[in-house]
Amino acid sequence: MEHFPIFLDTKGQHIVLSGGGEAAEAKLRLLMKTEARITVFAVAPSATIEGWAAEDRITLRTRQITSGDADDAVLVYAADEDDALDARTKQIGRAGGALVNIVDNLHDSQFITPAIVDRDPVTVAIGTEGAAPVLARSIKAELEARLPASLGVLARIGKRFRHAAEALPFGRARRDFWRDYYDHAGPRAIREGEAAVEPALHELLDTHLNTKARPGHVAFTGAGPGDPELLTLKARRALDEADVVIHDRLVSPQILELARREAILVDVGKIGFGPSTAQEDINRLIVEHASTGAQVVRLKGGDATVFGRLDEEIDAVEDAGIAWSIVPGITSASAAVAAIGQSLTKRGRNASVRLLTGHDMKGFADHDWRSLARPGEVAAIYMGKASSRFVQGRLLMHGADGATPITLVENASRPDQRIVASRLESLPQDLTEAGMNGPVLIFFGLAPRAVETSQITDIAQEFA
Ligand code: SAH
């Protein structure tokens, strides 16, 4: 992030702009929304700008800006659309100690003006650091459509009510009240007119003062394989409402970003306990947080019900008398099979698919190798990197064909996703050679679509 967004207090401040054409007009339209004093320097101002001056919305000086003109300014805009003039304005602005923006010249500007969605006092600023103005515009359009026009009014009335709302205890109770106001009571009231909003707030406050605090709850939530777009809407909502998010190492940072800003994030893949945090410690942590009344999201990679040690955690939560639910997620096998363009099951090939783990708590995991070794069988092997030699040995011993296709999918659905086609006979060597450091899903009995199984290749994710 090269440009850091802040909101500048413009009340009583002076903003200076040099320029009288279209670029100047566009900036002035935005600046006139602020509470700043605005002075415009233009030798030949447009009629529109003259009109604004006549309405006293700006002060117009029909001459070039000169040194000293910007000495008390906080911001200076160089909007003459002329390199030499703009450079001069910049110099004058800098000498006066102001921050300077040269319109449409990111490189020489000290700050940039974002695209703005205005629901005053709610303001959304969108910036792309000049990389994609088109994108900024389309995000703006989306937000304009999504945020009701009444939002500003609701926020303004809400702001006046903040003091009264302090009757509710700080934290969750107050947050629930405001959420209820902005999501439900406020929009409902404003349909009857602005005057109905304040009475509705009083009524809502009474209701909230008389309701018992929400009890603690644990949502065992699947975060999916990594791509934030593969998160379910339900998981997003749970993250949005969470007081505490207890997550594994596999959960990607982009997904954690979606948690409420005030939420406590606990990484049980790391904290003090080492790579394999003792399960009891995790259980205790979940129960401790939920017992305080917190809405806890226990966030696990993929789907929480697949090799997630979920039942142990549910038992602990249930023993403590805490309510819980499961929010399903997309398991890595689903993401990985999509990446190689295949189906997990296929008519005439396999009518069942197995989700296996390469090892369990006791070491390498044993399975019904004989039935798996039959032609056409398909298995998705989780946590199979370290046990690949063992798995290969067992399958060959039980009669599997050494030429059975194997596909390794590393970091499925993530930007660094990698696909390697292999065969049973060369699995351990191919894995070593590929040097995969991320999580790997191993498909037994599946080759990537349209790739020779004999060659080891990285293939693109898109299929023609
Ligand atoms: N609950 C998870 C699995 C947890 S076990 C799920 O449903 O996906 C951890 C194993 O999952 C890893 O060793 C790896 O085999 C697999 N895995 C998780 N995320 C993955 C990803 N993005 N790409 C490939 N494999 C992944």
Coordinates of C-alpha atoms and ligand atoms in Angstrom, one line a residue:
M1 CA 0.0 0.0 0.0
E2 CA 1.9 3.0 -1.3
H3 CA -1.0 5.4 -0.6
F4 CA -2.5 5.3 2.9
P5 CA -6.2 6.5 3.0
I6 CA -7.1 9.0 5.7
F7 CA -10.0 11.3 6.2
L8 CA -8.9 14.9 6.5
D9 CA -10.9 17.4 8.7
T10 CA -11.7 20.3 6.3
K11 CA -13.7 22.4 8.7
G12 CA -12.3 26.0 8.6
Q13 CA -9.4 24.9 6.4
H14 CA -8.2 26.5 3.2
I15 CA -8.0 24.6 0.0
V16 CA -6.5 26.2 -3.1
L17 CA -7.0 25.2 -6.7
S18 CA -5.3 26.6 -9.8
G19 CA -7.2 26.1 -13.0
G20 CA -10.4 27.1 -14.7
G21 CA -11.3 24.3 -17.1
E22 CA -12.9 20.9 -17.0
A23 CA -10.4 19.2 -14.8
A24 CA -10.8 22.1 -12.3
E25 CA -14.6 21.8 -12.4
A26 CA -14.5 18.1 -11.7
K27 CA -12.3 18.5 -8.6
L28 CA -14.3 21.5 -7.4
R29 CA -17.5 19.5 -7.6
L30 CA -16.0 17.2 -5.0
L31 CA -14.3 19.9 -2.9
M32 CA -17.5 21.9 -2.6
K33 CA -18.9 19.0 -0.6
T34 CA -16.4 19.7 2.2
E35 CA -16.5 22.4 4.8
A36 CA -13.3 24.0 3.6
R37 CA -12.8 27.5 2.3
I38 CA -11.9 27.2 -1.4
T39 CA -9.9 29.7 -3.4
V40 CA -9.6 29.2 -7.2
F41 CA -7.0 30.9 -9.3
A42 CA -7.9 31.1 -13.0
V43 CA -7.1 33.6 -15.7
A44 CA -10.0 32.4 -17.8
P45 CA -12.5 30.5 -15.6
S46 CA -15.4 28.6 -17.2
A47 CA -18.9 30.0 -16.8
T48 CA -19.7 27.2 -14.4
I49 CA -16.8 28.2 -12.1
E50 CA -17.9 31.9 -12.3
G51 CA -21.4 30.8 -11.4
W52 CA -20.1 29.0 -8.2
A53 CA -18.2 32.2 -7.3
A54 CA -21.3 34.2 -7.8
E55 CA -23.1 31.8 -5.4
D56 CA -20.3 32.3 -2.9
R57 CA -19.4 28.6 -2.9
I58 CA -15.8 29.5 -3.8
T59 CA -13.6 32.5 -3.9
L60 CA -12.4 33.3 -7.4
R61 CA -9.3 35.2 -8.3
T62 CA -9.0 35.8 -12.1
R63 CA -5.2 35.8 -12.1
Q64 CA -2.4 33.3 -12.0
I65 CA -1.5 31.9 -8.6
T66 CA 1.7 33.4 -7.2
S67 CA 3.9 32.7 -4.2
G68 CA 2.2 33.4 -0.9
D69 CA -1.3 32.5 -2.3
A70 CA -1.2 29.1 -0.7
D71 CA 0.6 29.8 2.5
D72 CA -2.3 28.9 4.8
A73 CA -3.6 26.1 2.6
V74 CA -3.7 22.5 3.7
L75 CA -4.3 21.1 0.2
V76 CA -3.4 22.6 -3.2
Y77 CA -4.7 21.3 -6.5
A78 CA -2.8 22.0 -9.7
A79 CA -5.5 21.7 -12.3
D80 CA -4.4 23.8 -15.2
E81 CA -3.7 20.7 -17.4
D82 CA -0.4 22.3 -18.4
D83 CA 2.8 20.8 -17.3
A84 CA 4.7 24.1 -16.8
L85 CA 1.8 25.8 -15.0
D86 CA 1.1 22.8 -12.8
A87 CA 4.8 22.5 -11.8
R88 CA 4.7 26.1 -10.8
T89 CA 1.6 25.6 -8.7
K90 CA 3.2 22.7 -7.1
Q91 CA 6.2 24.8 -6.1
I92 CA 4.0 27.5 -4.6
G93 CA 2.0 24.9 -2.7
R94 CA 5.0 23.1 -1.4
A95 CA 6.6 26.4 -0.3
G96 CA 3.5 27.1 1.7
G97 CA 3.7 23.7 3.3
A98 CA 0.6 22.3 1.7
L99 CA 0.1 18.8 0.2
V100 CA -0.1 19.1 -3.5
N101 CA -2.1 17.1 -6.1
I102 CA -1.5 17.5 -9.8
V103 CA -4.6 16.4 -11.5
D104 CA -4.0 13.2 -13.6
N105 CA -0.4 13.1 -12.6
L106 CA 0.0 10.4 -10.0
H107 CA 3.8 10.5 -10.1
D108 CA 4.3 14.1 -9.2
S109 CA 1.4 14.3 -6.7
Q110 CA 1.8 13.9 -2.9
F111 CA -1.7 12.6 -2.5
I112 CA -4.5 11.4 -4.7
T113 CA -8.3 11.9 -4.5
P114 CA -10.1 8.6 -4.4
A115 CA -13.4 7.8 -6.1
I116 CA -16.0 8.6 -3.5
V117 CA -19.4 7.2 -2.6
D118 CA -21.1 9.9 -0.7
R119 CA -23.7 9.1 2.0
D120 CA -22.6 11.9 4.2
P121 CA -21.6 11.3 7.0
V122 CA -20.8 7.9 5.6
T123 CA -18.2 8.2 3.0
V124 CA -16.6 5.3 1.1
A125 CA -13.3 6.1 -0.6
I126 CA -12.0 3.9 -3.4
G127 CA -8.4 4.0 -4.6
T128 CA -6.4 1.9 -7.0
E129 CA -3.1 3.9 -6.8
G130 CA -3.7 4.8 -10.4
A131 CA -3.6 1.2 -11.5
A132 CA -7.1 0.8 -12.6
P133 CA -9.4 3.8 -12.6
V134 CA -12.0 1.8 -14.6
L135 CA -12.1 -0.7 -11.7
A136 CA -12.5 2.1 -9.2
R137 CA -15.5 3.4 -11.2
S138 CA -17.2 0.0 -11.4
I139 CA -16.7 -0.6 -7.7
K140 CA -18.2 2.9 -7.1
A141 CA -21.1 2.1 -9.3
E142 CA -21.7 -1.2 -7.4
L143 CA -21.6 0.5 -4.0
E144 CA -23.8 3.4 -5.2
A145 CA -26.4 0.8 -6.1
R146 CA -26.0 -1.2 -2.9
L147 CA -26.0 1.5 -0.3
P148 CA -29.5 3.0 0.2
A149 CA -29.7 6.8 -0.3
S150 CA -31.2 7.0 3.2
L151 CA -28.0 5.7 4.8
G152 CA -26.6 9.2 5.3
V153 CA -29.8 10.3 7.1
L154 CA -29.8 7.2 9.2
A155 CA -26.2 7.7 10.2
R156 CA -26.7 11.4 11.0
I157 CA -29.7 10.6 13.2
G158 CA -27.8 7.7 14.7
K159 CA -24.8 9.9 15.5
R160 CA -27.1 12.2 17.6
F161 CA -28.3 9.1 19.5
R162 CA -24.9 7.7 20.4
H163 CA -25.0 9.2 23.9
A164 CA -28.4 7.6 24.6
A165 CA -27.2 4.2 23.4
E166 CA -24.5 4.3 26.0
A167 CA -27.1 3.0 28.4
L168 CA -26.3 -0.4 26.8
P169 CA -23.1 -2.0 28.0
F170 CA -20.1 -1.4 25.8
G171 CA -19.2 -4.1 23.4
R172 CA -21.5 -6.8 21.9
A173 CA -24.8 -5.4 23.4
R174 CA -24.2 -2.0 21.9
R175 CA -23.0 -3.4 18.6
D176 CA -26.1 -5.6 18.3
F177 CA -28.2 -2.5 18.9
W178 CA -26.6 -0.5 16.1
R179 CA -26.7 -3.5 13.8
D180 CA -30.3 -3.9 14.4
Y181 CA -30.8 -0.1 13.7
Y182 CA -28.9 0.0 10.5
D183 CA -30.1 -3.4 9.2
H184 CA -33.8 -3.3 10.2
A185 CA -35.3 -0.7 12.4
G186 CA -33.8 2.3 10.7
P187 CA -34.6 1.4 7.1
R188 CA -38.1 0.4 8.2
A189 CA -38.7 3.7 10.0
I190 CA -37.4 6.0 7.3
R191 CA -39.9 4.6 4.9
E192 CA -42.5 6.5 6.9
G193 CA -40.3 9.6 6.8
E194 CA -37.3 11.1 8.6
A195 CA -39.4 12.0 11.6
A196 CA -40.2 8.4 12.4
V197 CA -36.5 7.5 12.9
E198 CA -35.8 9.0 16.3
P199 CA -38.9 7.4 18.0
A200 CA -37.9 4.1 16.4
L201 CA -34.5 4.4 18.0
H202 CA -36.0 5.0 21.4
E203 CA -38.2 2.0 21.0
L204 CA -35.4 -0.1 19.8
L205 CA -33.2 0.9 22.7
D206 CA -36.0 -0.1 25.1
T207 CA -36.2 -3.5 23.5
H208 CA -32.5 -4.0 23.6
L209 CA -32.3 -2.9 27.3
N210 CA -34.9 -5.5 28.1
T211 CA -33.4 -8.4 26.2
K212 CA -30.9 -10.7 27.8
A213 CA -27.4 -10.8 26.3
R214 CA -26.9 -13.3 23.4
P215 CA -25.4 -16.4 24.8
G216 CA -22.0 -17.6 23.5
H217 CA -21.9 -19.7 20.4
V218 CA -19.4 -21.6 18.4
A219 CA -19.7 -21.9 14.6
F220 CA -17.4 -24.6 13.3
T221 CA -16.8 -23.1 9.9
G222 CA -15.1 -24.3 6.8
A223 CA -12.9 -21.6 5.2
G224 CA -12.6 -23.5 1.9
P225 CA -9.3 -24.3 0.2
G226 CA -7.9 -20.7 0.1
D227 CA -9.5 -18.7 -2.6
P228 CA -11.7 -16.2 -0.7
E229 CA -14.3 -16.5 -3.5
L230 CA -14.8 -20.1 -2.4
L231 CA -16.0 -19.1 1.0
T232 CA -19.7 -19.6 1.5
L233 CA -22.0 -16.6 2.1
K234 CA -22.8 -18.2 5.4
A235 CA -19.2 -18.4 6.4
R236 CA -18.7 -14.7 5.4
R237 CA -21.5 -13.7 7.6
A238 CA -20.2 -15.7 10.5
L239 CA -16.8 -14.0 10.1
D240 CA -18.5 -10.7 9.9
E241 CA -20.3 -11.3 13.2
A242 CA -17.5 -13.0 15.1
D243 CA -16.1 -11.7 18.3
V244 CA -13.3 -14.3 18.2
V245 CA -11.9 -16.3 15.3
I246 CA -9.8 -19.3 16.2
H247 CA -8.1 -20.5 13.0
D248 CA -5.7 -23.0 11.6
R249 CA -2.5 -22.3 9.8
L250 CA -4.1 -23.4 6.5
V251 CA -6.6 -20.5 6.5
S252 CA -5.4 -17.9 4.0
P253 CA -4.7 -14.3 5.1
Q254 CA -7.2 -12.9 2.6
I255 CA -10.0 -14.8 4.3
L256 CA -8.9 -13.6 7.8
E257 CA -9.1 -10.1 6.4
L258 CA -12.9 -10.6 6.2
A259 CA -13.2 -10.9 10.0
R260 CA -14.7 -8.0 11.9
R261 CA -12.0 -5.5 12.6
E262 CA -12.5 -5.7 16.3
A263 CA -12.5 -9.5 16.4
I264 CA -9.8 -11.3 18.3
L265 CA -7.8 -13.6 15.9
V266 CA -6.1 -16.6 17.4
D267 CA -3.9 -18.7 15.2
V268 CA -3.8 -22.2 16.8
G269 CA -1.4 -23.3 14.1
K270 CA 1.3 -21.2 15.7
I271 CA 0.7 -20.0 19.2
G272 CA 3.2 -21.4 21.7
F273 CA 2.0 -25.0 21.2
G274 CA 4.1 -25.6 18.1
P275 CA 2.9 -27.0 14.8
S276 CA 0.5 -29.5 16.4
T277 CA -1.2 -27.5 19.1
A278 CA -2.4 -29.9 21.7
Q279 CA -6.0 -30.6 20.9
E280 CA -7.0 -30.1 24.5
D281 CA -5.5 -26.7 24.5
I282 CA -7.6 -25.7 21.4
N283 CA -10.7 -27.2 23.0
R284 CA -10.0 -25.2 26.2
L285 CA -9.5 -22.0 24.2
I286 CA -12.7 -22.3 22.3
V287 CA -14.7 -23.1 25.5
E288 CA -13.0 -20.2 27.4
H289 CA -14.0 -17.6 24.8
A290 CA -17.5 -18.9 24.2
S291 CA -18.2 -19.0 28.0
T292 CA -17.8 -15.3 28.1
G293 CA -20.7 -14.9 25.7
A294 CA -18.5 -14.5 22.7
Q295 CA -19.6 -15.5 19.2
V296 CA -16.7 -17.8 18.3
V297 CA -15.9 -18.8 14.8
R298 CA -13.7 -21.9 14.8
L299 CA -12.3 -21.6 11.3
K300 CA -10.8 -24.6 9.6
G301 CA -9.3 -25.1 6.1
G302 CA -11.5 -26.7 3.5
D303 CA -14.6 -28.3 5.1
A304 CA -14.5 -28.6 8.9
T305 CA -15.9 -32.1 8.8
V306 CA -13.1 -33.5 6.7
F307 CA -10.0 -34.5 8.7
G308 CA -10.7 -31.6 11.0
R309 CA -10.7 -33.2 14.4
L310 CA -14.1 -31.6 14.6
D311 CA -15.8 -34.1 16.9
E312 CA -13.3 -33.6 19.7
E313 CA -14.0 -29.9 19.7
I314 CA -17.8 -30.4 19.5
D315 CA -17.6 -32.7 22.5
A316 CA -15.7 -30.1 24.5
V317 CA -18.2 -27.4 23.6
E318 CA -21.2 -29.6 24.3
D319 CA -19.7 -30.6 27.7
A320 CA -19.5 -27.0 28.6
G321 CA -23.2 -26.5 27.6
I322 CA -22.4 -24.1 24.8
A323 CA -24.5 -23.9 21.6
W324 CA -22.8 -24.7 18.3
S325 CA -23.4 -25.1 14.6
I326 CA -21.4 -26.3 11.6
V327 CA -21.0 -24.1 8.5
P328 CA -19.9 -26.3 5.7
G329 CA -17.0 -25.4 3.4
I330 CA -15.5 -26.5 0.1
T331 CA -13.1 -29.3 0.8
S332 CA -9.7 -29.2 -0.9
A333 CA -10.5 -32.3 -2.9
S334 CA -13.4 -30.4 -4.6
A335 CA -11.1 -27.5 -5.4
A336 CA -8.3 -29.8 -6.6
V337 CA -10.5 -31.9 -8.8
A338 CA -11.9 -28.7 -10.4
A339 CA -8.4 -27.6 -11.1
I340 CA -7.6 -30.7 -13.1
G341 CA -10.8 -30.6 -15.0
Q342 CA -12.1 -34.0 -13.7
S343 CA -15.0 -35.4 -11.8
L344 CA -14.6 -37.2 -8.5
T345 CA -17.1 -39.8 -9.7
K346 CA -17.7 -40.8 -13.3
R347 CA -20.3 -43.2 -14.8
G348 CA -18.6 -46.4 -15.9
R349 CA -15.4 -45.6 -14.0
N350 CA -16.0 -45.1 -10.3
A351 CA -19.2 -45.0 -8.5
S352 CA -17.6 -44.1 -5.2
V353 CA -14.7 -42.0 -4.1
R354 CA -12.7 -42.2 -1.0
L355 CA -11.3 -39.5 1.1
L356 CA -8.2 -40.9 2.8
T357 CA -5.6 -39.6 5.1
G358 CA -2.0 -40.6 4.6
H359 CA -1.4 -40.8 8.3
D360 CA -3.5 -40.6 11.5
M361 CA -2.6 -40.1 15.1
K362 CA -1.0 -43.5 15.4
G363 CA 1.2 -43.0 12.3
F364 CA 0.7 -44.2 8.8
A365 CA -3.0 -44.9 8.3
D366 CA -4.2 -48.3 7.2
H367 CA -7.0 -48.7 4.7
D368 CA -8.7 -51.4 2.6
W369 CA -5.9 -51.3 0.1
R370 CA -7.1 -54.4 -1.7
S371 CA -10.3 -52.9 -2.8
L372 CA -8.6 -49.6 -3.6
A373 CA -6.1 -51.4 -5.8
R374 CA -8.8 -52.5 -8.2
P375 CA -8.8 -50.7 -11.6
G376 CA -10.9 -47.6 -11.9
E377 CA -10.9 -46.7 -8.1
V378 CA -10.4 -43.1 -7.2
A379 CA -9.2 -41.7 -3.9
A380 CA -8.4 -38.2 -2.7
I381 CA -5.5 -38.5 -0.3
Y382 CA -5.1 -35.8 2.3
M383 CA -1.9 -35.2 4.3
G384 CA -0.3 -37.7 2.0
K385 CA 3.1 -36.1 1.3
A386 CA 5.0 -37.8 4.1
S387 CA 3.3 -41.1 3.6
S388 CA 3.6 -41.4 -0.1
R389 CA 6.1 -44.2 -0.1
F390 CA 4.0 -46.1 2.4
V391 CA 0.8 -45.6 0.4
Q392 CA 2.6 -46.6 -2.8
G393 CA 4.0 -49.7 -1.2
R394 CA 0.7 -50.9 0.1
L395 CA -1.2 -50.4 -3.1
L396 CA 1.5 -52.1 -5.2
M397 CA 1.6 -55.0 -2.7
H398 CA -2.2 -55.4 -3.1
G399 CA -2.0 -55.6 -6.9
A400 CA -2.5 -52.0 -8.1
D401 CA -1.0 -51.3 -11.5
G402 CA 2.1 -49.2 -11.3
A403 CA 0.9 -47.2 -14.3
T404 CA -2.2 -46.0 -12.4
P405 CA -2.5 -42.2 -12.8
I406 CA -1.8 -40.0 -9.8
T407 CA -2.2 -36.2 -9.7
L408 CA -0.6 -33.9 -7.2
V409 CA -2.4 -30.6 -6.6
E410 CA -0.5 -28.2 -4.4
N411 CA -2.2 -25.0 -3.1
A412 CA -5.5 -25.8 -4.8
S413 CA -7.4 -22.7 -5.7
R414 CA -4.6 -20.3 -4.6
P415 CA -2.5 -18.1 -6.8
D416 CA 0.4 -20.5 -6.4
Q417 CA -1.5 -23.6 -7.3
R418 CA 0.6 -26.3 -9.0
I419 CA -0.5 -29.5 -10.7
V420 CA 1.9 -32.4 -11.3
A421 CA 0.8 -35.5 -13.2
S422 CA 2.5 -38.7 -11.9
R423 CA 2.0 -42.4 -11.7
L424 CA 1.8 -44.8 -8.8
E425 CA 5.2 -46.4 -9.7
S426 CA 7.0 -43.0 -9.5
L427 CA 4.9 -41.2 -6.9
P428 CA 7.5 -40.7 -4.1
Q429 CA 10.3 -39.6 -6.6
D430 CA 7.9 -37.2 -8.4
L431 CA 6.8 -35.7 -5.1
T432 CA 10.4 -35.2 -4.1
E433 CA 11.4 -33.8 -7.4
A434 CA 8.5 -31.3 -7.4
G435 CA 9.6 -30.0 -4.0
M436 CA 6.2 -29.0 -2.9
N437 CA 6.1 -26.9 0.3
G438 CA 2.4 -26.0 0.4
P439 CA -0.5 -28.3 1.2
V440 CA -0.9 -31.1 -1.4
L441 CA -3.9 -33.1 -2.3
I442 CA -3.0 -36.4 -4.0
F443 CA -5.5 -38.0 -6.4
F444 CA -5.1 -41.7 -6.8
G445 CA -6.7 -42.9 -10.1
L446 CA -7.1 -39.5 -11.7
A447 CA -5.0 -37.8 -14.3
P448 CA -5.4 -34.2 -15.2
R449 CA -7.7 -33.9 -18.2
A450 CA -5.9 -33.9 -21.6
V451 CA -2.5 -34.5 -20.2
E452 CA -0.3 -37.5 -20.9
T453 CA 0.0 -39.3 -17.6
S454 CA 3.6 -40.3 -18.3
Q455 CA 4.8 -36.7 -18.4
I456 CA 5.2 -34.5 -15.4
T457 CA 3.9 -31.1 -16.2
D458 CA 2.6 -27.9 -14.8
I459 CA -0.6 -27.3 -16.6
A460 CA -2.7 -24.2 -16.8
Q461 CA -5.9 -24.0 -14.9
E462 CA -8.1 -23.0 -17.8
F463 CA -9.5 -25.6 -20.1
A464 CA -10.1 -24.8 -23.8
Ligands
SAH1 N1 -10.5 -29.9 6.3 C1 -9.5 -29.8 5.2 C2 -8.4 -30.8 5.3 C3 -7.5 -30.7 6.5 S1 -6.3 -31.9 6.5 C4 -10.3 -29.9 3.9 O1 -11.5 -30.1 3.9 O2 -9.7 -29.6 2.9 C5 -5.0 -31.0 5.7 C6 -4.7 -31.5 4.3 O3 -5.7 -31.0 3.4 C7 -3.4 -31.1 3.7 O4 -2.3 -31.9 4.1 C8 -3.7 -31.3 2.2 O5 -3.6 -32.6 1.9 C9 -5.2 -30.8 2.2 N2 -5.3 -29.4 1.7 C10 -5.9 -28.4 2.4 N3 -5.9 -27.3 1.7 C11 -5.4 -27.6 0.5 C12 -5.1 -26.9 -0.7 N4 -5.4 -25.6 -0.8 N5 -4.6 -27.5 -1.7 C13 -4.2 -28.8 -1.6 N6 -4.4 -29.5 -0.5 C14 -5.0 -29.0 0.5

